[in-house]
Amino acid sequence: MNIETKQQQVEATMRLAPVIPVVIIDDARHAVPMARALVAGGIPAIEVTLRTPAALDAIRAIAAEVEGAVVGVGTVLTPKDFHAAEQAGARFAVSPGVSPNLLAAADDSALPLLPGAATASEAMTLLERGYRYLKFFPAVPAGGAKLLGAWASPLPQLRFCPTGGISLTSAPDFLALPNVFCVGGSWLTPNDKLKGGDWSGIEQLAREAALLKGVVA
């Protein structure tokens, strides 16, 4: 699969909803009810991060059992991570940054990559490789909506999913930018609701996030 086809898949995923939840899951048994709650609330694209031993099992379960979910893998750091995510059934991969080895693994895989960039130089380097859809990370510490908005004119080919320090309150500032399709956020699946099995609470958070769609430029 060529880079352009994979870019089209990334764009389609970014356009599914205004927010992609960034999930840290400690118990794979929570994955399916959590994902069903998110989908029911209007948030189908879900990024499960490789920050816990349960992550790959959670991805497998969501991919196999949750209709309407588009499950991806986050915190992809190495080619090994990339291949494990693909085998688990992930539909997209997200990295906080990039390395030559990770980009080579992405070239050799059918799994679309949303790579991270925090500077204009990093974004330009990825653009040279054919990547038009990027994760801006860490969004708030790196400069926030003002920095990302400043890139819109000199880098009009690029569209972003800013992630890192974003909340329901601050998300509209990013979503109003012309070069932003969606944001990533961890507030939709807080640890207390995951551990407590509060799936209706997660569904409500998803519904609130889905309503942000109206502010997208």
PDB file of C-alpha atoms in Angstrom:
ATOM      1  CA  MET A   1       0.000   0.000   0.000  1.00  0.00           C
ATOM      2  CA  ASN A   2       1.492   3.345  -1.008  1.00  0.00           C
ATOM      3  CA  ILE A   3       1.823   6.405   1.208  1.00  0.00           C
ATOM      4  CA  GLU A   4      -0.999   8.282  -0.525  1.00  0.00           C
ATOM      5  CA  THR A   5      -3.514   5.502   0.129  1.00  0.00           C
ATOM      6  CA  LYS A   6      -2.466   5.366   3.777  1.00  0.00           C
ATOM      7  CA  GLN A   7      -2.741   9.156   4.026  1.00  0.00           C
ATOM      8  CA  GLN A   8      -6.303   8.975   2.753  1.00  0.00           C
ATOM      9  CA  GLN A   9      -7.080   6.447   5.484  1.00  0.00           C
ATOM     10  CA  VAL A  10      -5.579   8.723   8.132  1.00  0.00           C
ATOM     11  CA  GLU A  11      -7.637  11.645   6.864  1.00  0.00           C
ATOM     12  CA  ALA A  12     -10.814   9.561   6.998  1.00  0.00           C
ATOM     13  CA  THR A  13     -10.049   8.568  10.588  1.00  0.00           C
ATOM     14  CA  MET A  14      -9.353  12.169  11.632  1.00  0.00           C
ATOM     15  CA  ARG A  15     -12.666  13.264  10.139  1.00  0.00           C
ATOM     16  CA  LEU A  16     -14.764  10.696  12.035  1.00  0.00           C
ATOM     17  CA  ALA A  17     -15.204  12.944  15.084  1.00  0.00           C
ATOM     18  CA  PRO A  18     -13.718  16.107  16.585  1.00  0.00           C
ATOM     19  CA  VAL A  19     -11.913  14.153  19.318  1.00  0.00           C
ATOM     20  CA  ILE A  20      -9.825  10.975  19.308  1.00  0.00           C
ATOM     21  CA  PRO A  21      -9.695   9.627  22.873  1.00  0.00           C
ATOM     22  CA  VAL A  22      -6.208   8.821  24.122  1.00  0.00           C
ATOM     23  CA  VAL A  23      -6.721   5.804  26.361  1.00  0.00           C
ATOM     24  CA  ILE A  24      -4.417   4.363  29.026  1.00  0.00           C
ATOM     25  CA  ILE A  25      -5.982   1.051  30.021  1.00  0.00           C
ATOM     26  CA  ASP A  26      -4.754  -1.168  32.860  1.00  0.00           C
ATOM     27  CA  ASP A  27      -7.356  -3.935  32.576  1.00  0.00           C
ATOM     28  CA  ALA A  28      -8.136  -5.401  29.150  1.00  0.00           C
ATOM     29  CA  ARG A  29     -11.547  -6.506  30.450  1.00  0.00           C
ATOM     30  CA  HIS A  30     -12.579  -2.854  30.443  1.00  0.00           C
ATOM     31  CA  ALA A  31     -11.733  -2.365  26.761  1.00  0.00           C
ATOM     32  CA  VAL A  32     -14.933  -3.574  25.129  1.00  0.00           C
ATOM     33  CA  PRO A  33     -17.481  -1.798  27.370  1.00  0.00           C
ATOM     34  CA  MET A  34     -15.370   1.379  27.249  1.00  0.00           C
ATOM     35  CA  ALA A  35     -15.210   1.307  23.452  1.00  0.00           C
ATOM     36  CA  ARG A  36     -18.927   0.599  23.165  1.00  0.00           C
ATOM     37  CA  ALA A  37     -19.629   3.612  25.388  1.00  0.00           C
ATOM     38  CA  LEU A  38     -17.428   5.855  23.252  1.00  0.00           C
ATOM     39  CA  VAL A  39     -19.027   4.682  20.004  1.00  0.00           C
ATOM     40  CA  ALA A  40     -22.511   5.127  21.489  1.00  0.00           C
ATOM     41  CA  GLY A  41     -21.548   8.684  22.389  1.00  0.00           C
ATOM     42  CA  GLY A  42     -20.458   9.474  18.824  1.00  0.00           C
ATOM     43  CA  ILE A  43     -16.704   8.950  19.148  1.00  0.00           C
ATOM     44  CA  PRO A  44     -15.669   5.959  16.981  1.00  0.00           C
ATOM     45  CA  ALA A  45     -11.892   6.464  16.576  1.00  0.00           C
ATOM     46  CA  ILE A  46     -10.061   5.313  19.718  1.00  0.00           C
ATOM     47  CA  GLU A  47      -6.322   5.461  20.392  1.00  0.00           C
ATOM     48  CA  VAL A  48      -5.176   2.845  22.914  1.00  0.00           C
ATOM     49  CA  THR A  49      -1.672   3.743  24.067  1.00  0.00           C
ATOM     50  CA  LEU A  50       1.116   1.216  24.521  1.00  0.00           C
ATOM     51  CA  ARG A  51       1.778   2.400  28.059  1.00  0.00           C
ATOM     52  CA  THR A  52       0.489  -0.664  29.916  1.00  0.00           C
ATOM     53  CA  PRO A  53       0.817  -4.445  29.515  1.00  0.00           C
ATOM     54  CA  ALA A  54      -2.931  -4.637  28.791  1.00  0.00           C
ATOM     55  CA  ALA A  55      -2.818  -2.407  25.707  1.00  0.00           C
ATOM     56  CA  LEU A  56      -2.415  -4.998  22.947  1.00  0.00           C
ATOM     57  CA  ASP A  57      -5.046  -7.291  24.448  1.00  0.00           C
ATOM     58  CA  ALA A  58      -7.387  -4.300  24.682  1.00  0.00           C
ATOM     59  CA  ILE A  59      -6.811  -3.498  20.991  1.00  0.00           C
ATOM     60  CA  ARG A  60      -7.487  -7.109  20.007  1.00  0.00           C
ATOM     61  CA  ALA A  61     -10.732  -7.150  21.969  1.00  0.00           C
ATOM     62  CA  ILE A  62     -12.017  -3.854  20.574  1.00  0.00           C
ATOM     63  CA  ALA A  63     -11.101  -4.806  17.011  1.00  0.00           C
ATOM     64  CA  ALA A  64     -12.905  -8.135  17.322  1.00  0.00           C
ATOM     65  CA  GLU A  65     -15.975  -7.198  19.354  1.00  0.00           C
ATOM     66  CA  VAL A  66     -16.967  -3.534  19.040  1.00  0.00           C
ATOM     67  CA  GLU A  67     -18.985  -2.708  15.955  1.00  0.00           C
ATOM     68  CA  GLY A  68     -18.371   0.802  14.667  1.00  0.00           C
ATOM     69  CA  ALA A  69     -15.081   1.274  16.515  1.00  0.00           C
ATOM     70  CA  VAL A  70     -11.929   2.259  14.640  1.00  0.00           C
ATOM     71  CA  VAL A  71      -9.252   1.266  17.101  1.00  0.00           C
ATOM     72  CA  GLY A  72      -5.732   2.585  16.811  1.00  0.00           C
ATOM     73  CA  VAL A  73      -2.541   2.260  18.794  1.00  0.00           C
ATOM     74  CA  GLY A  74      -0.677   5.141  20.392  1.00  0.00           C
ATOM     75  CA  THR A  75       2.763   5.731  21.870  1.00  0.00           C
ATOM     76  CA  VAL A  76       4.310   3.721  19.038  1.00  0.00           C
ATOM     77  CA  LEU A  77       8.058   4.148  19.515  1.00  0.00           C
ATOM     78  CA  THR A  78       9.757   1.279  17.681  1.00  0.00           C
ATOM     79  CA  PRO A  79       9.289  -0.994  14.667  1.00  0.00           C
ATOM     80  CA  LYS A  80       8.479  -3.787  17.147  1.00  0.00           C
ATOM     81  CA  ASP A  81       5.607  -1.685  18.538  1.00  0.00           C
ATOM     82  CA  PHE A  82       4.399  -0.993  15.021  1.00  0.00           C
ATOM     83  CA  HIS A  83       4.320  -4.638  13.972  1.00  0.00           C
ATOM     84  CA  ALA A  84       2.714  -5.783  17.247  1.00  0.00           C
ATOM     85  CA  ALA A  85      -0.061  -3.222  16.801  1.00  0.00           C
ATOM     86  CA  GLU A  86      -0.705  -4.365  13.255  1.00  0.00           C
ATOM     87  CA  GLN A  87      -0.932  -7.986  14.386  1.00  0.00           C
ATOM     88  CA  ALA A  88      -3.360  -6.996  17.165  1.00  0.00           C
ATOM     89  CA  GLY A  89      -5.794  -5.519  14.647  1.00  0.00           C
ATOM     90  CA  ALA A  90      -5.126  -1.804  15.011  1.00  0.00           C
ATOM     91  CA  ARG A  91      -6.475   0.338  12.177  1.00  0.00           C
ATOM     92  CA  PHE A  92      -4.029   3.212  12.619  1.00  0.00           C
ATOM     93  CA  ALA A  93      -0.867   4.013  14.579  1.00  0.00           C
ATOM     94  CA  VAL A  94       0.119   7.208  16.376  1.00  0.00           C
ATOM     95  CA  SER A  95       3.606   8.214  17.492  1.00  0.00           C
ATOM     96  CA  PRO A  96       4.706  11.117  19.717  1.00  0.00           C
ATOM     97  CA  GLY A  97       7.578  11.791  17.321  1.00  0.00           C
ATOM     98  CA  VAL A  98       9.439   9.910  14.614  1.00  0.00           C
ATOM     99  CA  SER A  99      12.722   8.135  14.000  1.00  0.00           C
ATOM    100  CA  PRO A 100      14.235   6.780  10.778  1.00  0.00           C
ATOM    101  CA  ASN A 101      13.582   3.207  11.917  1.00  0.00           C
ATOM    102  CA  LEU A 102       9.949   3.916  12.740  1.00  0.00           C
ATOM    103  CA  LEU A 103       9.357   5.589   9.378  1.00  0.00           C
ATOM    104  CA  ALA A 104      10.970   2.631   7.630  1.00  0.00           C
ATOM    105  CA  ALA A 105       8.631   0.271   9.480  1.00  0.00           C
ATOM    106  CA  ALA A 106       5.674   2.408   8.429  1.00  0.00           C
ATOM    107  CA  ASP A 107       6.841   2.278   4.808  1.00  0.00           C
ATOM    108  CA  ASP A 108       6.873  -1.515   4.929  1.00  0.00           C
ATOM    109  CA  SER A 109       3.451  -1.838   6.573  1.00  0.00           C
ATOM    110  CA  ALA A 110      -0.153  -1.412   5.490  1.00  0.00           C
ATOM    111  CA  LEU A 111      -0.919   0.227   8.852  1.00  0.00           C
ATOM    112  CA  PRO A 112      -1.365   3.999   8.427  1.00  0.00           C
ATOM    113  CA  LEU A 113       0.759   6.204  10.670  1.00  0.00           C
ATOM    114  CA  LEU A 114      -0.132   9.551  12.253  1.00  0.00           C
ATOM    115  CA  PRO A 115       3.353  10.756  13.180  1.00  0.00           C
ATOM    116  CA  GLY A 116       4.112  13.374  15.796  1.00  0.00           C
ATOM    117  CA  ALA A 117       5.793  16.731  15.236  1.00  0.00           C
ATOM    118  CA  ALA A 118       6.466  19.613  17.616  1.00  0.00           C
ATOM    119  CA  THR A 119       8.389  22.012  15.375  1.00  0.00           C
ATOM    120  CA  ALA A 120       8.081  23.425  11.869  1.00  0.00           C
ATOM    121  CA  SER A 121      11.277  21.627  10.864  1.00  0.00           C
ATOM    122  CA  GLU A 122       9.884  18.264  11.980  1.00  0.00           C
ATOM    123  CA  ALA A 123       6.650  18.955  10.136  1.00  0.00           C
ATOM    124  CA  MET A 124       8.539  19.900   6.966  1.00  0.00           C
ATOM    125  CA  THR A 125      10.655  16.733   7.162  1.00  0.00           C
ATOM    126  CA  LEU A 126       7.513  14.600   7.403  1.00  0.00           C
ATOM    127  CA  LEU A 127       5.935  16.498   4.526  1.00  0.00           C
ATOM    128  CA  GLU A 128       8.952  15.597   2.396  1.00  0.00           C
ATOM    129  CA  ARG A 129       8.228  11.939   3.209  1.00  0.00           C
ATOM    130  CA  GLY A 130       4.645  12.286   1.980  1.00  0.00           C
ATOM    131  CA  TYR A 131       2.914  12.832   5.339  1.00  0.00           C
ATOM    132  CA  ARG A 132       0.246  15.546   5.226  1.00  0.00           C
ATOM    133  CA  TYR A 133      -1.597  14.548   8.408  1.00  0.00           C
ATOM    134  CA  LEU A 134       0.358  14.916  11.629  1.00  0.00           C
ATOM    135  CA  LYS A 135      -0.034  14.791  15.374  1.00  0.00           C
ATOM    136  CA  PHE A 136       1.042  18.066  17.014  1.00  0.00           C
ATOM    137  CA  PHE A 137       2.522  16.926  20.332  1.00  0.00           C
ATOM    138  CA  PRO A 138       2.765  17.971  23.096  1.00  0.00           C
ATOM    139  CA  ALA A 139       0.256  20.567  21.946  1.00  0.00           C
ATOM    140  CA  VAL A 140      -0.049  22.885  24.928  1.00  0.00           C
ATOM    141  CA  PRO A 141       3.593  22.775  26.160  1.00  0.00           C
ATOM    142  CA  ALA A 142       4.883  23.113  22.581  1.00  0.00           C
ATOM    143  CA  GLY A 143       3.086  26.390  21.954  1.00  0.00           C
ATOM    144  CA  GLY A 144      -0.630  25.678  21.865  1.00  0.00           C
ATOM    145  CA  ALA A 145      -3.179  26.929  19.402  1.00  0.00           C
ATOM    146  CA  LYS A 146      -1.249  30.129  18.667  1.00  0.00           C
ATOM    147  CA  LEU A 147       1.805  28.254  17.395  1.00  0.00           C
ATOM    148  CA  LEU A 148      -0.237  25.759  15.394  1.00  0.00           C
ATOM    149  CA  GLY A 149      -2.306  28.556  13.874  1.00  0.00           C
ATOM    150  CA  ALA A 150       0.882  30.340  12.838  1.00  0.00           C
ATOM    151  CA  TRP A 151       1.866  27.308  10.760  1.00  0.00           C
ATOM    152  CA  ALA A 152      -1.329  27.411   8.685  1.00  0.00           C
ATOM    153  CA  SER A 153      -0.084  29.990   6.192  1.00  0.00           C
ATOM    154  CA  PRO A 154       3.492  28.787   5.523  1.00  0.00           C
ATOM    155  CA  LEU A 155       2.527  25.087   5.705  1.00  0.00           C
ATOM    156  CA  PRO A 156      -0.910  25.006   4.051  1.00  0.00           C
ATOM    157  CA  GLN A 157      -0.538  21.372   2.928  1.00  0.00           C
ATOM    158  CA  LEU A 158      -0.594  20.050   6.494  1.00  0.00           C
ATOM    159  CA  ARG A 159      -3.478  19.141   8.796  1.00  0.00           C
ATOM    160  CA  PHE A 160      -3.070  18.267  12.455  1.00  0.00           C
ATOM    161  CA  CYS A 161      -4.463  16.385  15.400  1.00  0.00           C
ATOM    162  CA  PRO A 162      -3.070  18.356  18.362  1.00  0.00           C
ATOM    163  CA  THR A 163      -2.693  16.247  21.494  1.00  0.00           C
ATOM    164  CA  GLY A 164      -1.241  16.912  24.930  1.00  0.00           C
ATOM    165  CA  GLY A 165      -2.793  19.046  27.653  1.00  0.00           C
ATOM    166  CA  ILE A 166      -6.082  19.613  25.800  1.00  0.00           C
ATOM    167  CA  SER A 167      -9.420  19.586  27.630  1.00  0.00           C
ATOM    168  CA  LEU A 168     -13.080  19.966  26.717  1.00  0.00           C
ATOM    169  CA  THR A 169     -12.720  23.663  27.535  1.00  0.00           C
ATOM    170  CA  SER A 170      -9.613  24.316  25.430  1.00  0.00           C
ATOM    171  CA  ALA A 171     -10.431  21.995  22.509  1.00  0.00           C
ATOM    172  CA  PRO A 172     -12.527  24.621  20.645  1.00  0.00           C
ATOM    173  CA  ASP A 173      -9.471  26.912  20.408  1.00  0.00           C
ATOM    174  CA  PHE A 174      -7.686  24.218  18.402  1.00  0.00           C
ATOM    175  CA  LEU A 175     -10.688  22.962  16.436  1.00  0.00           C
ATOM    176  CA  ALA A 176     -11.387  26.476  15.154  1.00  0.00           C
ATOM    177  CA  LEU A 177      -8.018  26.542  13.355  1.00  0.00           C
ATOM    178  CA  PRO A 178      -8.065  25.940   9.576  1.00  0.00           C
ATOM    179  CA  ASN A 179      -5.302  23.319   9.802  1.00  0.00           C
ATOM    180  CA  VAL A 180      -6.919  21.170  12.515  1.00  0.00           C
ATOM    181  CA  PHE A 181      -9.290  18.278  11.804  1.00  0.00           C
ATOM    182  CA  CYS A 182      -9.543  16.876  15.328  1.00  0.00           C
ATOM    183  CA  VAL A 183      -7.836  16.848  18.713  1.00  0.00           C
ATOM    184  CA  GLY A 184      -6.599  14.041  20.921  1.00  0.00           C
ATOM    185  CA  GLY A 185      -7.593  13.974  24.549  1.00  0.00           C
ATOM    186  CA  SER A 186      -7.451  11.765  27.623  1.00  0.00           C
ATOM    187  CA  TRP A 187     -10.369  13.420  29.399  1.00  0.00           C
ATOM    188  CA  LEU A 188     -12.962  11.121  27.798  1.00  0.00           C
ATOM    189  CA  THR A 189     -11.694   8.021  29.610  1.00  0.00           C
ATOM    190  CA  PRO A 190     -10.493   9.133  33.061  1.00  0.00           C
ATOM    191  CA  ASN A 191      -8.946   6.463  35.244  1.00  0.00           C
ATOM    192  CA  ASP A 192     -11.627   6.640  37.924  1.00  0.00           C
ATOM    193  CA  LYS A 193     -14.403   5.920  35.423  1.00  0.00           C
ATOM    194  CA  LEU A 194     -12.444   3.077  33.830  1.00  0.00           C
ATOM    195  CA  LYS A 195     -11.678   1.431  37.158  1.00  0.00           C
ATOM    196  CA  GLY A 196     -15.215   1.998  38.406  1.00  0.00           C
ATOM    197  CA  GLY A 197     -16.871   0.678  35.255  1.00  0.00           C
ATOM    198  CA  ASP A 198     -18.768   3.930  34.772  1.00  0.00           C
ATOM    199  CA  TRP A 199     -19.607   3.314  31.124  1.00  0.00           C
ATOM    200  CA  SER A 200     -22.594   5.666  31.132  1.00  0.00           C
ATOM    201  CA  GLY A 201     -20.306   8.408  32.425  1.00  0.00           C
ATOM    202  CA  ILE A 202     -17.832   7.757  29.618  1.00  0.00           C
ATOM    203  CA  GLU A 203     -20.661   7.781  27.088  1.00  0.00           C
ATOM    204  CA  GLN A 204     -21.759  11.181  28.394  1.00  0.00           C
ATOM    205  CA  LEU A 205     -18.221  12.550  28.085  1.00  0.00           C
ATOM    206  CA  ALA A 206     -18.154  11.237  24.516  1.00  0.00           C
ATOM    207  CA  ARG A 207     -21.458  12.943  23.714  1.00  0.00           C
ATOM    208  CA  GLU A 208     -20.095  16.258  24.993  1.00  0.00           C
ATOM    209  CA  ALA A 209     -16.957  15.823  22.867  1.00  0.00           C
ATOM    210  CA  ALA A 210     -18.967  14.894  19.771  1.00  0.00           C
ATOM    211  CA  LEU A 211     -20.858  18.176  20.062  1.00  0.00           C
ATOM    212  CA  LEU A 212     -17.575  20.009  19.423  1.00  0.00           C
ATOM    213  CA  LYS A 213     -17.963  19.071  15.759  1.00  0.00           C
ATOM    214  CA  GLY A 214     -19.826  22.275  15.117  1.00  0.00           C
ATOM    215  CA  VAL A 215     -16.757  24.390  15.889  1.00  0.00           C
ATOM    216  CA  VAL A 216     -14.472  22.707  13.330  1.00  0.00           C
ATOM    217  CA  ALA A 217     -13.465  25.191  10.633  1.00  0.00           C
TER     218      ALA A 217
END
